Amino acid sequence: MGNDLADVLVVGAGPTGLVLACDLARRGAAVRIVDRSPAPPRTSRAKGPNARSLEILDDLGVAEEVFAAGSDPLPMLKYRDRLPVAETDPWADSAPSPDVPYVRGRLIAQWRLEEILRDRLAGYGVRVELGREVVGLTEAADGRHVDVTFAEDRTERVRYVVGCDGAHSSVRKLLGIGFEGTTAEDQVMVCGDVDLAEGALDRTRWHQWFDEDGAVMLCPIPGTRTGWWFQAGPERDGRGRPLAPTADGFRRLLARHTALPGRALTRAELLSTYRVNVRMADRFRAGRVFLAGDAAHVHAVAGGLGMNTGIQDAFNLGWKLGLVLAGHAGAELLDTYEEERLPVAARTLDLTSERLRATLEAIRRPGGGLDAAITSDTTGLGVGYRWSSLARVHDEASRFYETSRPDETSRRDEAPRPDEAPRPGGGLPGSPQPGDRAPDAPSVDAVTGARTRLHRVFAGPRTTVLGFGPGSAAVLREVAAAYGDTGVRTCRVYAPYESGARSGPGTAVVDDEGHAAAAYGTEAFSGTDTGTVIVVRPDHHLGLSAPADDAGSVHAYLRRLHGAGRPRNGSPALVDAARKG
């Protein structure tokens, strides 16, 4: 039995596991991450983060590296019978706005993204433990830790385990959690990374050949001179059964569907066969063990939501584990991971299946292509949790948060769909509601005069309390006094016409162009004595929007996440006791 008791063991070092490990490590949690591969896994199937995942990577401090290593999504050049017939740029009309800095994803090889995340994790002193396979999980009778057995017949004790180990998850199987769904045996694609002779194709386009008897798709891999992602309908034997992918098979497919000779393909590796699987775990948690990413849900590739949904699972779970491990929140906060993410996964399965249907229909016609899979839903920016027990409007909050557990309506089997009708919130009609993604907004640092933005204020592992209008000042002072040492920051958002000293506890910004007030629907309140207070969760979702004279709702909400606030004697005993639990 190992002597060191880690807070969290992350199983699987793909993007989901690495994002979770980075988030926990920066919170000071004792996190370990293992992967059964003897070397860092290398795969390119996922083509990059979508807009919402870019916001998460920005929060983790790696967005600049991702942008440097990747490229913008490319226009799609479609062919029929080897001839170009149409070109489409699905993002041609998209542009950043004050509340949405990233409106499109980023093309980057998955293995390169993983390298960037591993480097960030190493900066916290945590490295992936390679060649370690989990073969047993046993939760202690007292429910306070998990004994993890590895293939080398070594057992180690941890407080929590998160299975991020893919569709064939050992963690899920060890827990006996069902993974119901379907596999479409007739919807098959062969994939790989290939090199083409230099100059063989224009690298500023994603080339797509769709013929009646098959298809080939070639997208340039950023950061390489001759590397391409290769996807195609498979070769088949005399009985119509798909053949396993080979380099020679790729050459034959290239020669059959494109104007290139087979010899133009000079290298092929990371070959795989993809079948459309639509499956979801029965539950995302069993005691102290959680599932995230493909271990919890798999779906059609259309829309590119596989890796992205996993990254967003990790960002939802990380802050909750962090607050519980630090002793601020009760363990019941962890119930909200499944409450929030399982309905999102269910909706994603439906969305990607519908986008796959639309794509298969589109490519039957000359000029149709993969752009049929792309909609505003695939950016991830619209995902929210309005049904969550962590999303409460101000007149319910004081009563609700005096209780220690979510009510019965938050149970998994009764969770509403993510697109259910909104409930009224604390702002103007059309403003974001509790549970929604928190909008960004450009502003000015009130002290230095430097340009900044709200998402930069939110960055890092803390809850943020925004105050609009003079009436919010008192609440912000109370919050800073009570919670300043427990992972809560305050930020006063000044209107440009407000005069007087712009100082006080926490951060202060000037909404010099009115974008923050517009984004949060506080225009009607920002100049009044009442004002508005908004609580933004560590994952950049709104928790509460309330008039500033309802301080009770603000304090009640923060108690749910951060306990009673700063201990009277400043003792760290609460944290120590929790970590021993």
PDB file of C-alpha atoms in Angstrom, residues 10-261:
ATOM      1  CA  VAL A  10      -6.892  10.961 -12.849  1.00  0.00           C
ATOM      2  CA  VAL A  11      -6.890   7.862 -15.052  1.00  0.00           C
ATOM      3  CA  GLY A  12      -6.172   8.709 -18.692  1.00  0.00           C
ATOM      4  CA  ALA A  13      -3.865  11.420 -20.042  1.00  0.00           C
ATOM      5  CA  GLY A  14      -5.824  12.647 -23.038  1.00  0.00           C
ATOM      6  CA  PRO A  15      -7.165  16.213 -23.231  1.00  0.00           C
ATOM      7  CA  THR A  16      -9.947  15.536 -20.686  1.00  0.00           C
ATOM      8  CA  GLY A  17      -7.621  14.099 -18.068  1.00  0.00           C
ATOM      9  CA  LEU A  18      -4.932  16.713 -18.643  1.00  0.00           C
ATOM     10  CA  VAL A  19      -7.352  19.653 -18.353  1.00  0.00           C
ATOM     11  CA  LEU A  20      -8.725  18.208 -15.116  1.00  0.00           C
ATOM     12  CA  ALA A  21      -5.238  17.582 -13.702  1.00  0.00           C
ATOM     13  CA  CYS A  22      -4.123  21.135 -14.600  1.00  0.00           C
ATOM     14  CA  ASP A  23      -7.195  22.652 -12.992  1.00  0.00           C
ATOM     15  CA  LEU A  24      -6.758  20.640  -9.789  1.00  0.00           C
ATOM     16  CA  ALA A  25      -3.011  21.237  -9.602  1.00  0.00           C
ATOM     17  CA  ARG A  26      -3.389  25.013  -9.789  1.00  0.00           C
ATOM     18  CA  ARG A  27      -5.861  24.771  -6.898  1.00  0.00           C
ATOM     19  CA  GLY A  28      -3.185  23.156  -4.777  1.00  0.00           C
ATOM     20  CA  ALA A  29      -4.757  19.699  -4.825  1.00  0.00           C
ATOM     21  CA  ALA A  30      -2.445  16.697  -4.612  1.00  0.00           C
ATOM     22  CA  VAL A  31      -3.286  15.282  -8.028  1.00  0.00           C
ATOM     23  CA  ARG A  32      -1.763  12.361  -9.895  1.00  0.00           C
ATOM     24  CA  ILE A  33      -2.434  11.313 -13.473  1.00  0.00           C
ATOM     25  CA  VAL A  34      -1.713   7.887 -14.936  1.00  0.00           C
ATOM     26  CA  ASP A  35      -1.987   6.368 -18.403  1.00  0.00           C
ATOM     27  CA  ARG A  36      -1.527   2.753 -19.399  1.00  0.00           C
ATOM     28  CA  SER A  37       0.374   3.698 -22.577  1.00  0.00           C
ATOM     29  CA  PRO A  38       4.143   3.289 -22.230  1.00  0.00           C
ATOM     30  CA  ALA A  39       4.674   6.583 -24.073  1.00  0.00           C
ATOM     31  CA  PRO A  40       2.517   9.707 -24.344  1.00  0.00           C
ATOM     32  CA  PRO A  41      -0.559   8.734 -26.382  1.00  0.00           C
ATOM     33  CA  ARG A  42      -0.354  10.102 -29.900  1.00  0.00           C
ATOM     34  CA  THR A  43      -3.563  10.583 -31.838  1.00  0.00           C
ATOM     35  CA  SER A  44      -4.900  13.172 -34.228  1.00  0.00           C
ATOM     36  CA  ARG A  45      -8.527  12.198 -34.548  1.00  0.00           C
ATOM     37  CA  ALA A  46      -9.755  15.336 -32.752  1.00  0.00           C
ATOM     38  CA  LYS A  47      -8.949  18.368 -34.881  1.00  0.00           C
ATOM     39  CA  GLY A  48      -8.955  20.970 -32.143  1.00  0.00           C
ATOM     40  CA  PRO A  49     -10.847  22.929 -29.502  1.00  0.00           C
ATOM     41  CA  ASN A  50     -14.094  24.708 -30.268  1.00  0.00           C
ATOM     42  CA  ALA A  51     -14.861  28.253 -29.116  1.00  0.00           C
ATOM     43  CA  ARG A  52     -15.950  27.292 -25.596  1.00  0.00           C
ATOM     44  CA  SER A  53     -12.939  25.023 -25.094  1.00  0.00           C
ATOM     45  CA  LEU A  54     -10.685  27.888 -26.181  1.00  0.00           C
ATOM     46  CA  GLU A  55     -12.129  29.950 -23.328  1.00  0.00           C
ATOM     47  CA  ILE A  56     -11.258  27.132 -20.932  1.00  0.00           C
ATOM     48  CA  LEU A  57      -7.732  26.808 -22.322  1.00  0.00           C
ATOM     49  CA  ASP A  58      -7.379  30.573 -21.995  1.00  0.00           C
ATOM     50  CA  ASP A  59      -8.361  30.331 -18.332  1.00  0.00           C
ATOM     51  CA  LEU A  60      -5.719  27.622 -17.863  1.00  0.00           C
ATOM     52  CA  GLY A  61      -3.121  29.933 -19.425  1.00  0.00           C
ATOM     53  CA  VAL A  62      -2.326  27.958 -22.578  1.00  0.00           C
ATOM     54  CA  ALA A  63      -4.447  29.671 -25.251  1.00  0.00           C
ATOM     55  CA  GLU A  64      -1.496  31.613 -26.686  1.00  0.00           C
ATOM     56  CA  GLU A  65       0.449  28.392 -27.211  1.00  0.00           C
ATOM     57  CA  VAL A  66      -2.570  26.731 -28.803  1.00  0.00           C
ATOM     58  CA  PHE A  67      -2.981  29.643 -31.201  1.00  0.00           C
ATOM     59  CA  ALA A  68       0.715  29.606 -32.060  1.00  0.00           C
ATOM     60  CA  ALA A  69       0.703  25.876 -32.757  1.00  0.00           C
ATOM     61  CA  GLY A  70      -2.579  25.761 -34.679  1.00  0.00           C
ATOM     62  CA  SER A  71      -4.465  27.528 -37.418  1.00  0.00           C
ATOM     63  CA  ASP A  72      -7.899  28.960 -38.064  1.00  0.00           C
ATOM     64  CA  PRO A  73     -10.506  26.550 -39.443  1.00  0.00           C
ATOM     65  CA  LEU A  74     -10.040  26.317 -43.186  1.00  0.00           C
ATOM     66  CA  PRO A  75     -12.432  26.830 -46.092  1.00  0.00           C
ATOM     67  CA  MET A  76     -13.741  23.548 -47.454  1.00  0.00           C
ATOM     68  CA  LEU A  77     -13.123  22.740 -51.115  1.00  0.00           C
ATOM     69  CA  LYS A  78     -15.583  20.086 -52.332  1.00  0.00           C
ATOM     70  CA  TYR A  79     -15.061  17.822 -55.351  1.00  0.00           C
ATOM     71  CA  ARG A  80     -17.189  15.463 -57.431  1.00  0.00           C
ATOM     72  CA  ASP A  81     -15.707  13.005 -59.914  1.00  0.00           C
ATOM     73  CA  ARG A  82     -12.270  14.483 -59.115  1.00  0.00           C
ATOM     74  CA  LEU A  83     -13.280  18.007 -60.121  1.00  0.00           C
ATOM     75  CA  PRO A  84     -13.818  20.937 -57.731  1.00  0.00           C
ATOM     76  CA  VAL A  85     -17.499  21.894 -57.624  1.00  0.00           C
ATOM     77  CA  ALA A  86     -17.906  24.194 -54.599  1.00  0.00           C
ATOM     78  CA  GLU A  87     -16.024  26.021 -51.876  1.00  0.00           C
ATOM     79  CA  THR A  88     -17.507  26.941 -48.500  1.00  0.00           C
ATOM     80  CA  ASP A  89     -16.131  28.766 -45.500  1.00  0.00           C
ATOM     81  CA  PRO A  90     -18.527  28.027 -42.609  1.00  0.00           C
ATOM     82  CA  TRP A  91     -16.915  30.785 -40.544  1.00  0.00           C
ATOM     83  CA  ALA A  92     -16.784  33.511 -43.186  1.00  0.00           C
ATOM     84  CA  ASP A  93     -19.464  35.613 -41.529  1.00  0.00           C
ATOM     85  CA  SER A  94     -18.310  35.095 -37.941  1.00  0.00           C
ATOM     86  CA  ALA A  95     -16.392  37.744 -36.051  1.00  0.00           C
ATOM     87  CA  PRO A  96     -15.504  38.255 -32.391  1.00  0.00           C
ATOM     88  CA  SER A  97     -17.878  40.408 -30.375  1.00  0.00           C
ATOM     89  CA  PRO A  98     -17.418  42.127 -27.011  1.00  0.00           C
ATOM     90  CA  ASP A  99     -19.128  39.259 -25.165  1.00  0.00           C
ATOM     91  CA  VAL A 100     -17.666  36.409 -27.288  1.00  0.00           C
ATOM     92  CA  PRO A 101     -13.924  36.732 -27.978  1.00  0.00           C
ATOM     93  CA  TYR A 102     -13.657  33.310 -29.648  1.00  0.00           C
ATOM     94  CA  VAL A 103     -16.314  32.579 -32.260  1.00  0.00           C
ATOM     95  CA  ARG A 104     -14.572  29.730 -34.067  1.00  0.00           C
ATOM     96  CA  GLY A 105     -12.393  26.850 -33.007  1.00  0.00           C
ATOM     97  CA  ARG A 106      -8.744  26.207 -33.695  1.00  0.00           C
ATOM     98  CA  LEU A 107      -7.174  23.479 -35.806  1.00  0.00           C
ATOM     99  CA  ILE A 108      -4.412  21.733 -33.883  1.00  0.00           C
ATOM    100  CA  ALA A 109      -3.279  18.116 -33.755  1.00  0.00           C
ATOM    101  CA  GLN A 110      -4.549  16.418 -30.610  1.00  0.00           C
ATOM    102  CA  TRP A 111      -1.067  15.159 -29.790  1.00  0.00           C
ATOM    103  CA  ARG A 112       0.241  18.741 -29.955  1.00  0.00           C
ATOM    104  CA  LEU A 113      -2.524  20.007 -27.675  1.00  0.00           C
ATOM    105  CA  GLU A 114      -1.654  17.238 -25.233  1.00  0.00           C
ATOM    106  CA  GLU A 115       2.015  18.269 -25.315  1.00  0.00           C
ATOM    107  CA  ILE A 116       1.019  21.835 -24.390  1.00  0.00           C
ATOM    108  CA  LEU A 117      -1.162  20.622 -21.516  1.00  0.00           C
ATOM    109  CA  ARG A 118       1.510  18.225 -20.244  1.00  0.00           C
ATOM    110  CA  ASP A 119       4.000  21.092 -20.168  1.00  0.00           C
ATOM    111  CA  ARG A 120       1.543  23.243 -18.229  1.00  0.00           C
ATOM    112  CA  LEU A 121       0.947  20.396 -15.771  1.00  0.00           C
ATOM    113  CA  ALA A 122       4.683  19.877 -15.338  1.00  0.00           C
ATOM    114  CA  GLY A 123       4.901  23.536 -14.336  1.00  0.00           C
ATOM    115  CA  TYR A 124       2.859  22.587 -11.269  1.00  0.00           C
ATOM    116  CA  GLY A 125       5.256  19.749 -10.505  1.00  0.00           C
ATOM    117  CA  VAL A 126       2.959  16.996 -11.803  1.00  0.00           C
ATOM    118  CA  ARG A 127       3.954  14.559 -14.534  1.00  0.00           C
ATOM    119  CA  VAL A 128       1.999  11.823 -16.244  1.00  0.00           C
ATOM    120  CA  GLU A 129       2.822   8.378 -14.835  1.00  0.00           C
ATOM    121  CA  LEU A 130       3.068   6.284 -17.998  1.00  0.00           C
ATOM    122  CA  GLY A 131       2.685   2.530 -18.297  1.00  0.00           C
ATOM    123  CA  ARG A 132       0.330   2.317 -15.322  1.00  0.00           C
ATOM    124  CA  GLU A 133      -2.891   0.399 -15.857  1.00  0.00           C
ATOM    125  CA  VAL A 134      -5.687   0.398 -13.278  1.00  0.00           C
ATOM    126  CA  VAL A 135      -7.102  -3.107 -12.758  1.00  0.00           C
ATOM    127  CA  GLY A 136      -8.997  -2.741  -9.484  1.00  0.00           C
ATOM    128  CA  LEU A 137     -11.028  -0.153  -7.545  1.00  0.00           C
ATOM    129  CA  THR A 138     -12.344  -0.628  -4.028  1.00  0.00           C
ATOM    130  CA  GLU A 139     -13.989   2.108  -1.997  1.00  0.00           C
ATOM    131  CA  ALA A 140     -13.296   1.870   1.734  1.00  0.00           C
ATOM    132  CA  ALA A 141     -16.133   0.814   4.003  1.00  0.00           C
ATOM    133  CA  ASP A 142     -16.049   4.201   5.706  1.00  0.00           C
ATOM    134  CA  GLY A 143     -16.409   5.922   2.310  1.00  0.00           C
ATOM    135  CA  ARG A 144     -13.362   8.135   2.835  1.00  0.00           C
ATOM    136  CA  HIS A 145     -10.946   6.829   0.227  1.00  0.00           C
ATOM    137  CA  VAL A 146     -10.494   4.462  -2.721  1.00  0.00           C
ATOM    138  CA  ASP A 147      -7.932   1.688  -3.003  1.00  0.00           C
ATOM    139  CA  VAL A 148      -6.608   1.518  -6.563  1.00  0.00           C
ATOM    140  CA  THR A 149      -4.859  -1.622  -7.787  1.00  0.00           C
ATOM    141  CA  PHE A 150      -2.457  -1.384 -10.717  1.00  0.00           C
ATOM    142  CA  ALA A 151      -1.407  -4.081 -13.168  1.00  0.00           C
ATOM    143  CA  GLU A 152       1.977  -4.387 -11.462  1.00  0.00           C
ATOM    144  CA  ASP A 153       0.064  -5.689  -8.420  1.00  0.00           C
ATOM    145  CA  ARG A 154       0.529  -2.529  -6.415  1.00  0.00           C
ATOM    146  CA  THR A 155      -2.352  -0.962  -4.493  1.00  0.00           C
ATOM    147  CA  GLU A 156      -2.424   2.742  -3.691  1.00  0.00           C
ATOM    148  CA  ARG A 157      -4.926   4.793  -1.725  1.00  0.00           C
ATOM    149  CA  VAL A 158      -6.480   8.049  -2.968  1.00  0.00           C
ATOM    150  CA  ARG A 159      -9.405  10.235  -1.962  1.00  0.00           C
ATOM    151  CA  TYR A 160     -11.082  10.430  -5.378  1.00  0.00           C
ATOM    152  CA  VAL A 161     -10.659   8.796  -8.790  1.00  0.00           C
ATOM    153  CA  VAL A 162     -11.739  10.226 -12.141  1.00  0.00           C
ATOM    154  CA  GLY A 163     -11.879   7.925 -15.147  1.00  0.00           C
ATOM    155  CA  CYS A 164     -10.867   9.874 -18.263  1.00  0.00           C
ATOM    156  CA  ASP A 165      -9.700   6.730 -20.026  1.00  0.00           C
ATOM    157  CA  GLY A 166     -11.779   6.755 -23.170  1.00  0.00           C
ATOM    158  CA  ALA A 167     -14.642   4.832 -24.695  1.00  0.00           C
ATOM    159  CA  HIS A 168     -13.239   1.484 -23.565  1.00  0.00           C
ATOM    160  CA  SER A 169     -12.772   2.841 -20.041  1.00  0.00           C
ATOM    161  CA  SER A 170     -11.374   0.353 -17.551  1.00  0.00           C
ATOM    162  CA  VAL A 171     -12.641   2.553 -14.732  1.00  0.00           C
ATOM    163  CA  ARG A 172     -16.223   2.403 -16.021  1.00  0.00           C
ATOM    164  CA  LYS A 173     -16.028  -1.369 -16.462  1.00  0.00           C
ATOM    165  CA  LEU A 174     -14.570  -1.880 -12.986  1.00  0.00           C
ATOM    166  CA  LEU A 175     -17.467   0.112 -11.551  1.00  0.00           C
ATOM    167  CA  GLY A 176     -19.972  -2.024 -13.462  1.00  0.00           C
ATOM    168  CA  ILE A 177     -21.613   1.068 -14.952  1.00  0.00           C
ATOM    169  CA  GLY A 178     -23.688   0.395 -18.057  1.00  0.00           C
ATOM    170  CA  PHE A 179     -22.776   2.028 -21.365  1.00  0.00           C
ATOM    171  CA  GLU A 180     -25.965   1.662 -23.326  1.00  0.00           C
ATOM    172  CA  GLY A 181     -26.422   2.772 -26.911  1.00  0.00           C
ATOM    173  CA  THR A 182     -25.873   1.676 -30.462  1.00  0.00           C
ATOM    174  CA  THR A 183     -23.048   1.012 -32.902  1.00  0.00           C
ATOM    175  CA  ALA A 184     -23.751   1.659 -36.577  1.00  0.00           C
ATOM    176  CA  GLU A 185     -21.718  -1.107 -38.194  1.00  0.00           C
ATOM    177  CA  ASP A 186     -22.447   0.258 -41.673  1.00  0.00           C
ATOM    178  CA  GLN A 187     -21.194   3.779 -40.887  1.00  0.00           C
ATOM    179  CA  VAL A 188     -17.442   3.237 -41.052  1.00  0.00           C
ATOM    180  CA  MET A 189     -14.512   5.526 -41.762  1.00  0.00           C
ATOM    181  CA  VAL A 190     -10.766   4.861 -41.939  1.00  0.00           C
ATOM    182  CA  CYS A 191      -8.461   7.520 -40.532  1.00  0.00           C
ATOM    183  CA  GLY A 192      -4.785   8.296 -40.231  1.00  0.00           C
ATOM    184  CA  ASP A 193      -2.038  10.874 -40.395  1.00  0.00           C
ATOM    185  CA  VAL A 194      -0.331  10.941 -43.777  1.00  0.00           C
ATOM    186  CA  ASP A 195       2.361  12.833 -45.627  1.00  0.00           C
ATOM    187  CA  LEU A 196       1.738  13.994 -49.166  1.00  0.00           C
ATOM    188  CA  ALA A 197       4.418  15.058 -51.594  1.00  0.00           C
ATOM    189  CA  GLU A 198       5.179  18.721 -51.050  1.00  0.00           C
ATOM    190  CA  GLY A 199       2.954  20.905 -53.212  1.00  0.00           C
ATOM    191  CA  ALA A 200       0.538  18.081 -53.988  1.00  0.00           C
ATOM    192  CA  LEU A 201      -2.433  20.059 -52.613  1.00  0.00           C
ATOM    193  CA  ASP A 202      -3.173  23.607 -51.504  1.00  0.00           C
ATOM    194  CA  ARG A 203      -2.643  23.651 -47.738  1.00  0.00           C
ATOM    195  CA  THR A 204      -5.016  26.569 -47.239  1.00  0.00           C
ATOM    196  CA  ARG A 205      -8.034  24.340 -47.907  1.00  0.00           C
ATOM    197  CA  TRP A 206      -9.732  21.297 -46.382  1.00  0.00           C
ATOM    198  CA  HIS A 207     -10.217  19.090 -49.448  1.00  0.00           C
ATOM    199  CA  GLN A 208     -13.289  16.833 -49.586  1.00  0.00           C
ATOM    200  CA  TRP A 209     -14.087  14.372 -52.381  1.00  0.00           C
ATOM    201  CA  PHE A 210     -17.575  12.884 -52.119  1.00  0.00           C
ATOM    202  CA  ASP A 211     -18.534  10.401 -54.820  1.00  0.00           C
ATOM    203  CA  GLU A 212     -21.382   7.929 -55.052  1.00  0.00           C
ATOM    204  CA  ASP A 213     -19.038   5.031 -54.308  1.00  0.00           C
ATOM    205  CA  GLY A 214     -16.945   6.579 -51.515  1.00  0.00           C
ATOM    206  CA  ALA A 215     -15.165   9.601 -50.130  1.00  0.00           C
ATOM    207  CA  VAL A 216     -11.752  10.979 -49.214  1.00  0.00           C
ATOM    208  CA  MET A 217     -11.092  13.987 -46.968  1.00  0.00           C
ATOM    209  CA  LEU A 218      -7.687  15.624 -46.508  1.00  0.00           C
ATOM    210  CA  CYS A 219      -7.074  18.449 -44.040  1.00  0.00           C
ATOM    211  CA  PRO A 220      -3.563  19.895 -43.505  1.00  0.00           C
ATOM    212  CA  ILE A 221      -2.117  19.360 -40.032  1.00  0.00           C
ATOM    213  CA  PRO A 222      -0.919  22.723 -38.644  1.00  0.00           C
ATOM    214  CA  GLY A 223       2.730  22.948 -37.729  1.00  0.00           C
ATOM    215  CA  THR A 224       3.799  20.468 -40.406  1.00  0.00           C
ATOM    216  CA  ARG A 225       5.025  21.015 -43.970  1.00  0.00           C
ATOM    217  CA  THR A 226       3.538  17.905 -45.546  1.00  0.00           C
ATOM    218  CA  GLY A 227       1.296  16.351 -42.896  1.00  0.00           C
ATOM    219  CA  TRP A 228      -2.424  15.805 -43.493  1.00  0.00           C
ATOM    220  CA  TRP A 229      -5.362  14.269 -41.673  1.00  0.00           C
ATOM    221  CA  PHE A 230      -6.730  11.508 -43.893  1.00  0.00           C
ATOM    222  CA  GLN A 231     -10.311  10.289 -43.583  1.00  0.00           C
ATOM    223  CA  ALA A 232     -12.108   8.099 -46.077  1.00  0.00           C
ATOM    224  CA  GLY A 233     -14.772   5.540 -46.677  1.00  0.00           C
ATOM    225  CA  PRO A 234     -13.046   2.158 -46.322  1.00  0.00           C
ATOM    226  CA  GLU A 235     -12.106  -0.312 -49.001  1.00  0.00           C
ATOM    227  CA  ARG A 236     -14.357  -3.362 -48.881  1.00  0.00           C
ATOM    228  CA  ASP A 237     -13.927  -7.047 -49.651  1.00  0.00           C
ATOM    229  CA  GLY A 238     -16.001  -9.086 -52.087  1.00  0.00           C
ATOM    230  CA  ARG A 239     -18.778  -9.466 -49.478  1.00  0.00           C
ATOM    231  CA  GLY A 240     -18.930  -5.728 -48.793  1.00  0.00           C
ATOM    232  CA  ARG A 241     -17.162  -5.902 -45.444  1.00  0.00           C
ATOM    233  CA  PRO A 242     -14.819  -2.988 -44.621  1.00  0.00           C
ATOM    234  CA  LEU A 243     -11.129  -3.742 -44.825  1.00  0.00           C
ATOM    235  CA  ALA A 244      -8.641  -2.669 -42.181  1.00  0.00           C
ATOM    236  CA  PRO A 245      -6.744   0.526 -43.065  1.00  0.00           C
ATOM    237  CA  THR A 246      -3.274   0.224 -44.581  1.00  0.00           C
ATOM    238  CA  ALA A 247      -0.901   2.659 -46.242  1.00  0.00           C
ATOM    239  CA  ASP A 248      -1.383   0.909 -49.600  1.00  0.00           C
ATOM    240  CA  GLY A 249      -5.134   1.001 -49.110  1.00  0.00           C
ATOM    241  CA  PHE A 250      -4.952   4.749 -48.512  1.00  0.00           C
ATOM    242  CA  ARG A 251      -2.979   5.118 -51.747  1.00  0.00           C
ATOM    243  CA  ARG A 252      -5.611   3.207 -53.679  1.00  0.00           C
ATOM    244  CA  LEU A 253      -8.394   5.360 -52.188  1.00  0.00           C
ATOM    245  CA  LEU A 254      -6.435   8.506 -53.039  1.00  0.00           C
ATOM    246  CA  ALA A 255      -5.983   7.421 -56.665  1.00  0.00           C
ATOM    247  CA  ARG A 256      -9.621   6.342 -56.995  1.00  0.00           C
ATOM    248  CA  HIS A 257     -11.279   9.536 -55.754  1.00  0.00           C
ATOM    249  CA  THR A 258      -8.779  12.347 -56.326  1.00  0.00           C
ATOM    250  CA  ALA A 259      -6.660  13.577 -59.214  1.00  0.00           C
ATOM    251  CA  LEU A 260      -3.524  12.625 -57.276  1.00  0.00           C
ATOM    252  CA  PRO A 261      -1.537   9.467 -57.957  1.00  0.00           C
TER     253      PRO A 261
END
